[in-house]
Amino acid sequence: MRIAAGLIFAGAVSLCATGAAWSQATTGAKSAAVPQAAPAAAPAPAPAPASAKAACANPDALGVARVVEIDTTGGPGFGFEHFKQLDFLRDKEVVLTFDDGPWPVNTPSVLKALAQECTKAIFFPIGKHASYYPEILKQVATAGHTIGSHTWSHANLNNKKMTEAQAKEEVEKGFSAVKWALGAAPAPFFRFPALQHPPVMVTYLGERNIGIFSCDLDSFDFKARTAQTIIDSVMKKVDKLGKGIILMHDFQKHTAEALPELLRRLKAGGYKVVQMRAKAPVLTIAEFDESVIKDMKLPTVSNRPLNSVVQTVSE
């Protein structure tokens, strides 16, 4: 049994832990086996991601300093809040990450700010949100950003009332929903909700060859009442650490408002963005691909012609 690099302690209370409360996974979930690649019905494939080296209209843009490819065999962990082994960032390098999308208005605003600075990020969407707004998630892919997963419903997988089978369903259905929304499998990159890492699930992700993302610093944007609070908090922390994986949320309105100025501040401070990409996409499990598609089915709609349904009887 192969365990993810940098296995952390059970139930750790992380300084990077997010605080939004979300619904728990449904009961009666089935345990998942390591999958073979399985096709699933899905929307039309998203356009190919843009190159990080594409021409940039902003001559003073933050840009992307380098792109790194991640081999997720064995489930490596990233982010010093939980994982200490893979310190690949150089001084003044940052990785931008966004959780909880896609979401109307806020995610497109985040994408616009990133595009204006010609830079890239990793997005960890919630499966349900991906199923609600697949077109927004496709915009993320079209812009050339890396996309992973953040569970199906943002359930805390460290909840003692949750069975192992339910936790696995949260992981697998989340990836299947993102695959359905994009029309192609995302990166095998995963972030636990609230950064609660139950050891059994860390082991499972290692067996599934899925990389685990913690963070080096949290914006705590879900607590912020103003955009300026987010800017000041991130810059203070990154200046103290000198580099790091930054956790933000494209679900949050104030984050979208803060991002243009935050990116300018990072540029002015001499920081450079590193984009992380996966060596190969995740292999989803057919059972959960089918479960997501089943959830998308709508009740049968009558095909009767208008004049047989609605008739003017008085005017």
mmCIF file of C-alpha atoms in Angstrom:
data_model
loop_
_atom_site.group_PDB
_atom_site.id
_atom_site.type_symbol
_atom_site.label_atom_id
_atom_site.label_comp_id
_atom_site.label_asym_id
_atom_site.label_seq_id
_atom_site.Cartn_x
_atom_site.Cartn_y
_atom_site.Cartn_z
ATOM 1 C CA MET A 1 0.000 0.000 0.000
ATOM 2 C CA ARG A 2 1.555 3.253 -1.057
ATOM 3 C CA ILE A 3 0.880 6.313 1.089
ATOM 4 C CA ALA A 4 0.997 9.933 -0.039
ATOM 5 C CA ALA A 5 4.285 11.706 0.543
ATOM 6 C CA GLY A 6 4.365 13.722 3.770
ATOM 7 C CA LEU A 7 1.456 11.928 5.575
ATOM 8 C CA ILE A 8 0.026 14.333 8.110
ATOM 9 C CA PHE A 9 -1.488 13.801 11.532
ATOM 10 C CA ALA A 10 -5.195 13.033 11.924
ATOM 11 C CA GLY A 11 -7.626 15.886 12.425
ATOM 12 C CA ALA A 12 -5.057 18.660 12.233
ATOM 13 C CA VAL A 13 -6.475 22.124 12.753
ATOM 14 C CA SER A 14 -4.842 24.045 9.942
ATOM 15 C CA LEU A 15 -4.057 27.728 9.764
ATOM 16 C CA CYS A 16 -5.110 27.381 6.143
ATOM 17 C CA ALA A 17 -8.439 25.699 6.926
ATOM 18 C CA THR A 18 -11.438 27.143 5.148
ATOM 19 C CA GLY A 19 -14.565 27.873 7.140
ATOM 20 C CA ALA A 20 -17.573 27.564 4.845
ATOM 21 C CA ALA A 21 -20.129 24.932 5.931
ATOM 22 C CA TRP A 22 -21.467 22.635 3.256
ATOM 23 C CA SER A 23 -23.820 19.665 3.093
ATOM 24 C CA GLN A 24 -22.532 16.221 4.044
ATOM 25 C CA ALA A 25 -22.350 13.287 1.654
ATOM 26 C CA THR A 26 -25.437 11.097 1.288
ATOM 27 C CA THR A 27 -25.547 7.723 3.024
ATOM 28 C CA GLY A 28 -25.200 4.344 1.365
ATOM 29 C CA ALA A 29 -22.267 5.268 -0.901
ATOM 30 C CA LYS A 30 -20.346 2.431 -2.507
ATOM 31 C CA SER A 31 -16.656 1.835 -1.929
ATOM 32 C CA ALA A 32 -14.526 2.495 -5.019
ATOM 33 C CA ALA A 33 -11.805 0.349 -6.504
ATOM 34 C CA VAL A 34 -8.814 1.668 -8.391
ATOM 35 C CA PRO A 35 -10.304 2.382 -11.826
ATOM 36 C CA GLN A 36 -9.632 1.669 -15.414
ATOM 37 C CA ALA A 37 -10.208 4.572 -17.793
ATOM 38 C CA ALA A 38 -13.932 4.751 -18.587
ATOM 39 C CA PRO A 39 -15.666 7.110 -21.009
ATOM 40 C CA ALA A 40 -18.797 8.955 -19.944
ATOM 41 C CA ALA A 41 -21.379 11.035 -21.721
ATOM 42 C CA ALA A 42 -20.519 14.696 -21.324
ATOM 43 C CA PRO A 43 -20.844 18.137 -22.861
ATOM 44 C CA ALA A 44 -18.735 19.002 -25.886
ATOM 45 C CA PRO A 45 -15.008 19.023 -25.027
ATOM 46 C CA ALA A 46 -13.580 22.302 -23.814
ATOM 47 C CA PRO A 47 -11.195 24.118 -26.142
ATOM 48 C CA ALA A 48 -7.520 23.361 -25.697
ATOM 49 C CA PRO A 49 -5.861 25.454 -22.948
ATOM 50 C CA ALA A 50 -3.947 28.513 -24.020
ATOM 51 C CA SER A 51 -0.183 28.450 -23.757
ATOM 52 C CA ALA A 52 1.390 30.128 -20.740
ATOM 53 C CA LYS A 53 3.813 31.744 -23.192
ATOM 54 C CA ALA A 54 1.076 33.245 -25.361
ATOM 55 C CA ALA A 55 1.490 36.894 -26.315
ATOM 56 C CA CYS A 56 0.526 39.261 -23.509
ATOM 57 C CA ALA A 57 -0.983 42.667 -24.196
ATOM 58 C CA ASN A 58 0.184 44.001 -20.827
ATOM 59 C CA PRO A 59 3.927 44.776 -21.010
ATOM 60 C CA ASP A 60 4.133 45.056 -17.214
ATOM 61 C CA ALA A 61 2.097 41.923 -16.473
ATOM 62 C CA LEU A 62 2.855 39.544 -13.629
ATOM 63 C CA GLY A 63 2.908 36.667 -16.117
ATOM 64 C CA VAL A 64 4.130 33.121 -15.456
ATOM 65 C CA ALA A 65 7.788 32.690 -14.519
ATOM 66 C CA ARG A 66 7.887 28.931 -14.981
ATOM 67 C CA VAL A 67 5.630 25.932 -15.499
ATOM 68 C CA VAL A 68 6.230 22.722 -13.549
ATOM 69 C CA GLU A 69 4.843 19.287 -14.424
ATOM 70 C CA ILE A 70 3.737 17.068 -11.548
ATOM 71 C CA ASP A 71 3.904 13.285 -11.584
ATOM 72 C CA THR A 72 1.164 12.394 -9.085
ATOM 73 C CA THR A 73 2.126 8.720 -8.736
ATOM 74 C CA GLY A 74 1.711 7.769 -5.077
ATOM 75 C CA GLY A 75 -0.217 10.928 -4.192
ATOM 76 C CA PRO A 76 2.448 13.551 -3.412
ATOM 77 C CA GLY A 77 1.463 16.372 -1.069
ATOM 78 C CA PHE A 78 2.105 20.091 -1.557
ATOM 79 C CA GLY A 79 1.856 22.988 0.880
ATOM 80 C CA PHE A 80 3.964 23.361 4.004
ATOM 81 C CA GLU A 81 0.945 23.610 6.278
ATOM 82 C CA HIS A 82 0.768 19.806 6.056
ATOM 83 C CA PHE A 83 3.504 18.522 3.740
ATOM 84 C CA LYS A 84 7.189 19.239 4.260
ATOM 85 C CA GLN A 85 9.020 17.059 1.737
ATOM 86 C CA LEU A 86 8.450 18.684 -1.656
ATOM 87 C CA ASP A 87 9.808 22.194 -1.300
ATOM 88 C CA PHE A 88 10.067 23.025 -5.001
ATOM 89 C CA LEU A 89 9.348 26.766 -4.909
ATOM 90 C CA ARG A 90 12.271 29.148 -5.138
ATOM 91 C CA ASP A 91 12.451 32.399 -3.215
ATOM 92 C CA LYS A 92 9.831 34.919 -4.347
ATOM 93 C CA GLU A 93 7.778 32.269 -6.165
ATOM 94 C CA VAL A 94 4.075 31.790 -5.548
ATOM 95 C CA VAL A 95 1.330 29.457 -6.749
ATOM 96 C CA LEU A 96 -2.150 30.976 -6.997
ATOM 97 C CA THR A 97 -5.013 28.631 -6.090
ATOM 98 C CA PHE A 98 -8.781 29.114 -5.940
ATOM 99 C CA ASP A 99 -11.380 26.897 -4.266
ATOM 100 C CA ASP A 100 -15.173 26.438 -4.279
ATOM 101 C CA GLY A 101 -16.089 27.573 -7.804
ATOM 102 C CA PRO A 102 -17.286 27.800 -10.410
ATOM 103 C CA TRP A 103 -19.706 30.576 -9.491
ATOM 104 C CA PRO A 104 -21.482 33.254 -11.542
ATOM 105 C CA VAL A 105 -19.951 36.738 -11.620
ATOM 106 C CA ASN A 106 -17.165 35.935 -9.148
ATOM 107 C CA THR A 107 -15.309 33.256 -11.138
ATOM 108 C CA PRO A 108 -15.475 35.224 -14.414
ATOM 109 C CA SER A 109 -14.182 38.286 -12.527
ATOM 110 C CA VAL A 110 -11.261 36.264 -11.173
ATOM 111 C CA LEU A 111 -10.535 34.984 -14.680
ATOM 112 C CA LYS A 112 -10.568 38.529 -16.031
ATOM 113 C CA ALA A 113 -8.062 39.725 -13.432
ATOM 114 C CA LEU A 114 -5.750 36.785 -14.120
ATOM 115 C CA ALA A 115 -5.997 37.378 -17.884
ATOM 116 C CA GLN A 116 -5.129 41.054 -17.504
ATOM 117 C CA GLU A 117 -1.924 40.014 -15.728
ATOM 118 C CA CYS A 118 -1.328 37.117 -18.154
ATOM 119 C CA THR A 119 -0.900 34.716 -15.268
ATOM 120 C CA LYS A 120 -2.218 31.271 -14.342
ATOM 121 C CA ALA A 121 -3.670 29.491 -11.328
ATOM 122 C CA ILE A 122 -5.002 26.164 -10.084
ATOM 123 C CA PHE A 123 -8.761 25.926 -9.560
ATOM 124 C CA PHE A 124 -10.299 23.374 -7.194
ATOM 125 C CA PRO A 125 -14.013 23.357 -8.082
ATOM 126 C CA ILE A 126 -16.781 21.740 -6.076
ATOM 127 C CA GLY A 127 -18.458 18.986 -8.094
ATOM 128 C CA LYS A 128 -21.980 20.273 -7.520
ATOM 129 C CA HIS A 129 -20.970 23.760 -8.623
ATOM 130 C CA ALA A 130 -19.356 22.304 -11.738
ATOM 131 C CA SER A 131 -22.631 20.559 -12.527
ATOM 132 C CA TYR A 132 -24.552 23.815 -12.031
ATOM 133 C CA TYR A 133 -22.247 25.984 -14.145
ATOM 134 C CA PRO A 134 -20.277 23.857 -16.628
ATOM 135 C CA GLU A 135 -19.896 26.767 -19.069
ATOM 136 C CA ILE A 136 -18.080 28.830 -16.441
ATOM 137 C CA LEU A 137 -15.724 25.958 -15.674
ATOM 138 C CA LYS A 138 -15.037 25.601 -19.388
ATOM 139 C CA GLN A 139 -13.958 29.257 -19.386
ATOM 140 C CA VAL A 140 -11.379 28.357 -16.728
ATOM 141 C CA ALA A 141 -10.026 25.568 -18.944
ATOM 142 C CA THR A 142 -10.087 27.704 -22.085
ATOM 143 C CA ALA A 143 -7.975 30.329 -20.305
ATOM 144 C CA GLY A 144 -5.283 27.707 -19.723
ATOM 145 C CA HIS A 145 -5.595 27.281 -15.969
ATOM 146 C CA THR A 146 -5.081 23.960 -14.187
ATOM 147 C CA ILE A 147 -8.233 22.349 -12.812
ATOM 148 C CA GLY A 148 -8.432 19.769 -10.013
ATOM 149 C CA SER A 149 -11.269 18.931 -7.610
ATOM 150 C CA HIS A 150 -12.545 19.875 -4.149
ATOM 151 C CA THR A 151 -15.032 17.017 -3.503
ATOM 152 C CA TRP A 152 -18.624 16.689 -4.693
ATOM 153 C CA SER A 153 -20.370 18.752 -2.000
ATOM 154 C CA HIS A 154 -17.596 20.308 0.140
ATOM 155 C CA ALA A 155 -18.242 17.772 2.892
ATOM 156 C CA ASN A 156 -15.671 17.568 5.690
ATOM 157 C CA LEU A 157 -14.104 14.155 5.083
ATOM 158 C CA ASN A 158 -12.787 14.100 8.655
ATOM 159 C CA ASN A 159 -16.327 13.986 10.052
ATOM 160 C CA LYS A 160 -16.535 10.959 12.352
ATOM 161 C CA LYS A 161 -20.127 10.318 11.209
ATOM 162 C CA MET A 162 -18.966 9.854 7.621
ATOM 163 C CA THR A 163 -18.138 6.333 6.521
ATOM 164 C CA GLU A 164 -15.083 5.541 4.451
ATOM 165 C CA ALA A 165 -17.353 4.664 1.518
ATOM 166 C CA GLN A 166 -19.084 8.052 1.761
ATOM 167 C CA ALA A 167 -15.748 9.866 1.866
ATOM 168 C CA LYS A 168 -14.570 8.000 -1.227
ATOM 169 C CA GLU A 169 -17.808 8.895 -3.000
ATOM 170 C CA GLU A 170 -17.216 12.586 -2.200
ATOM 171 C CA VAL A 171 -13.762 12.384 -3.788
ATOM 172 C CA GLU A 172 -14.697 10.328 -6.820
ATOM 173 C CA LYS A 173 -17.980 12.008 -7.634
ATOM 174 C CA GLY A 174 -16.263 15.374 -7.415
ATOM 175 C CA PHE A 175 -13.742 14.386 -10.091
ATOM 176 C CA SER A 176 -16.469 12.800 -12.227
ATOM 177 C CA ALA A 177 -18.568 15.982 -12.065
ATOM 178 C CA VAL A 178 -15.626 18.137 -13.159
ATOM 179 C CA LYS A 179 -14.955 15.692 -15.991
ATOM 180 C CA TRP A 180 -18.610 15.896 -17.031
ATOM 181 C CA ALA A 181 -18.558 19.703 -16.975
ATOM 182 C CA LEU A 182 -15.342 19.991 -18.988
ATOM 183 C CA GLY A 183 -15.910 17.100 -21.351
ATOM 184 C CA ALA A 184 -12.408 15.927 -20.440
ATOM 185 C CA ALA A 185 -10.726 14.600 -17.313
ATOM 186 C CA PRO A 186 -9.094 17.255 -15.075
ATOM 187 C CA ALA A 187 -5.726 17.054 -13.340
ATOM 188 C CA PRO A 188 -5.369 14.526 -10.504
ATOM 189 C CA PHE A 189 -5.046 17.430 -8.052
ATOM 190 C CA PHE A 190 -7.221 17.426 -4.923
ATOM 191 C CA ARG A 191 -7.760 19.740 -1.967
ATOM 192 C CA PHE A 192 -9.599 18.570 1.151
ATOM 193 C CA PRO A 193 -12.425 20.844 2.387
ATOM 194 C CA ALA A 194 -11.312 22.770 5.480
ATOM 195 C CA LEU A 195 -7.932 21.107 4.899
ATOM 196 C CA GLN A 196 -9.026 18.235 7.120
ATOM 197 C CA HIS A 197 -6.914 15.250 6.044
ATOM 198 C CA PRO A 198 -8.114 11.908 7.499
ATOM 199 C CA PRO A 199 -5.185 9.486 7.164
ATOM 200 C CA VAL A 200 -7.331 6.784 5.553
ATOM 201 C CA MET A 201 -8.243 9.186 2.753
ATOM 202 C CA VAL A 202 -4.664 10.377 2.344
ATOM 203 C CA THR A 203 -3.728 6.728 1.861
ATOM 204 C CA TYR A 204 -6.607 6.249 -0.589
ATOM 205 C CA LEU A 205 -5.559 9.238 -2.695
ATOM 206 C CA GLY A 206 -2.038 7.866 -2.743
ATOM 207 C CA GLU A 207 -3.351 4.569 -4.097
ATOM 208 C CA ARG A 208 -5.346 6.518 -6.692
ATOM 209 C CA ASN A 209 -2.250 8.525 -7.723
ATOM 210 C CA ILE A 210 -3.939 11.842 -6.894
ATOM 211 C CA GLY A 211 -1.831 14.763 -5.663
ATOM 212 C CA ILE A 212 -2.971 16.459 -2.453
ATOM 213 C CA PHE A 213 -2.836 20.228 -2.012
ATOM 214 C CA SER A 214 -2.641 21.991 1.304
ATOM 215 C CA CYS A 215 -1.244 25.549 1.271
ATOM 216 C CA ASP A 216 1.511 27.726 2.654
ATOM 217 C CA LEU A 217 -0.720 30.676 3.429
ATOM 218 C CA ASP A 218 -4.446 31.293 3.506
ATOM 219 C CA SER A 219 -6.058 34.555 2.471
ATOM 220 C CA PHE A 220 -8.978 33.843 4.835
ATOM 221 C CA ASP A 221 -11.000 35.668 2.215
ATOM 222 C CA PHE A 222 -14.194 33.953 3.357
ATOM 223 C CA LYS A 223 -13.924 35.973 6.578
ATOM 224 C CA ALA A 224 -12.940 39.276 4.982
ATOM 225 C CA ARG A 225 -15.460 42.103 4.854
ATOM 226 C CA THR A 226 -13.524 44.154 2.323
ATOM 227 C CA ALA A 227 -11.229 43.532 -0.625
ATOM 228 C CA GLN A 228 -8.480 45.575 1.034
ATOM 229 C CA THR A 229 -8.440 43.220 4.009
ATOM 230 C CA ILE A 230 -7.619 40.336 1.671
ATOM 231 C CA ILE A 231 -4.867 42.269 -0.101
ATOM 232 C CA ASP A 232 -3.229 43.326 3.160
ATOM 233 C CA SER A 233 -3.494 39.844 4.677
ATOM 234 C CA VAL A 234 -1.974 38.021 1.712
ATOM 235 C CA MET A 235 0.866 40.495 1.237
ATOM 236 C CA LYS A 236 1.771 40.466 4.930
ATOM 237 C CA LYS A 237 1.927 36.663 4.975
ATOM 238 C CA VAL A 238 3.783 36.223 1.702
ATOM 239 C CA ASP A 239 6.319 38.877 2.656
ATOM 240 C CA LYS A 240 6.938 36.979 5.892
ATOM 241 C CA LEU A 241 7.311 33.590 4.189
ATOM 242 C CA GLY A 242 9.030 34.851 1.031
ATOM 243 C CA LYS A 243 7.162 32.379 -1.200
ATOM 244 C CA GLY A 244 4.305 29.918 -1.116
ATOM 245 C CA ILE A 245 1.074 28.336 -2.302
ATOM 246 C CA ILE A 246 -1.680 30.899 -1.729
ATOM 247 C CA LEU A 247 -5.213 29.693 -0.965
ATOM 248 C CA MET A 248 -8.111 31.863 -2.154
ATOM 249 C CA HIS A 249 -11.717 31.293 -3.242
ATOM 250 C CA ASP A 250 -13.213 32.272 -6.591
ATOM 251 C CA PHE A 251 -16.562 31.722 -4.869
ATOM 252 C CA GLN A 252 -16.021 34.885 -2.804
ATOM 253 C CA LYS A 253 -17.086 38.318 -4.083
ATOM 254 C CA HIS A 254 -14.400 40.235 -2.191
ATOM 255 C CA THR A 255 -11.687 37.977 -3.609
ATOM 256 C CA ALA A 256 -12.729 38.865 -7.137
ATOM 257 C CA GLU A 257 -12.677 42.537 -6.156
ATOM 258 C CA ALA A 258 -9.268 42.263 -4.494
ATOM 259 C CA LEU A 259 -7.472 40.254 -7.156
ATOM 260 C CA PRO A 260 -6.499 42.998 -9.659
ATOM 261 C CA GLU A 261 -4.714 45.034 -6.982
ATOM 262 C CA LEU A 262 -3.306 41.952 -5.249
ATOM 263 C CA LEU A 263 -1.681 40.775 -8.467
ATOM 264 C CA ARG A 264 -0.177 44.230 -9.018
ATOM 265 C CA ARG A 265 1.172 44.197 -5.457
ATOM 266 C CA LEU A 266 2.736 40.780 -5.997
ATOM 267 C CA LYS A 267 4.412 42.059 -9.165
ATOM 268 C CA ALA A 268 5.662 45.190 -7.402
ATOM 269 C CA GLY A 269 7.018 43.035 -4.586
ATOM 270 C CA GLY A 270 9.134 41.025 -6.991
ATOM 271 C CA TYR A 271 7.057 37.838 -6.760
ATOM 272 C CA LYS A 272 6.788 35.432 -9.671
ATOM 273 C CA VAL A 273 4.013 32.954 -10.453
ATOM 274 C CA VAL A 274 4.634 29.264 -10.983
ATOM 275 C CA GLN A 275 1.987 27.257 -12.792
ATOM 276 C CA MET A 276 1.577 23.625 -11.772
ATOM 277 C CA ARG A 277 0.339 21.138 -14.359
ATOM 278 C CA ALA A 278 -0.212 17.385 -14.170
ATOM 279 C CA LYS A 279 1.803 14.866 -16.183
ATOM 280 C CA ALA A 280 -1.443 12.989 -16.948
ATOM 281 C CA PRO A 281 -5.167 13.515 -16.269
ATOM 282 C CA VAL A 282 -7.048 11.727 -13.510
ATOM 283 C CA LEU A 283 -8.654 8.370 -14.281
ATOM 284 C CA THR A 284 -12.225 8.599 -13.063
ATOM 285 C CA ILE A 285 -14.320 5.588 -12.042
ATOM 286 C CA ALA A 286 -17.180 4.547 -14.324
ATOM 287 C CA GLU A 287 -19.568 4.022 -11.412
ATOM 288 C CA PHE A 288 -19.269 7.656 -10.383
ATOM 289 C CA ASP A 289 -19.246 8.991 -13.932
ATOM 290 C CA GLU A 290 -22.596 7.281 -14.366
ATOM 291 C CA SER A 291 -23.881 8.548 -11.022
ATOM 292 C CA VAL A 292 -23.144 12.152 -12.008
ATOM 293 C CA ILE A 293 -24.844 11.743 -15.372
ATOM 294 C CA LYS A 294 -27.854 10.183 -13.677
ATOM 295 C CA ASP A 295 -28.100 13.205 -11.406
ATOM 296 C CA MET A 296 -28.195 15.465 -14.473
ATOM 297 C CA LYS A 297 -31.323 13.808 -15.867
ATOM 298 C CA LEU A 298 -34.428 15.959 -15.768
ATOM 299 C CA PRO A 299 -38.036 14.745 -15.522
ATOM 300 C CA THR A 300 -39.607 13.834 -18.858
ATOM 301 C CA VAL A 301 -41.017 16.956 -20.513
ATOM 302 C CA SER A 302 -44.186 16.868 -22.568
ATOM 303 C CA ASN A 303 -43.708 17.427 -26.305
ATOM 304 C CA ARG A 304 -47.300 18.441 -26.956
ATOM 305 C CA PRO A 305 -47.684 21.446 -29.294
ATOM 306 C CA LEU A 306 -48.456 24.828 -27.771
ATOM 307 C CA ASN A 307 -52.004 25.026 -29.123
ATOM 308 C CA SER A 308 -52.933 21.754 -27.449
ATOM 309 C CA VAL A 309 -51.715 22.989 -24.081
ATOM 310 C CA VAL A 310 -52.687 26.664 -24.025
ATOM 311 C CA GLN A 311 -55.890 28.031 -25.563
ATOM 312 C CA THR A 312 -57.300 31.530 -25.269
ATOM 313 C CA VAL A 313 -60.810 31.263 -23.851
ATOM 314 C CA SER A 314 -61.407 34.948 -23.168
ATOM 315 C CA GLU A 315 -59.821 38.167 -24.422
#
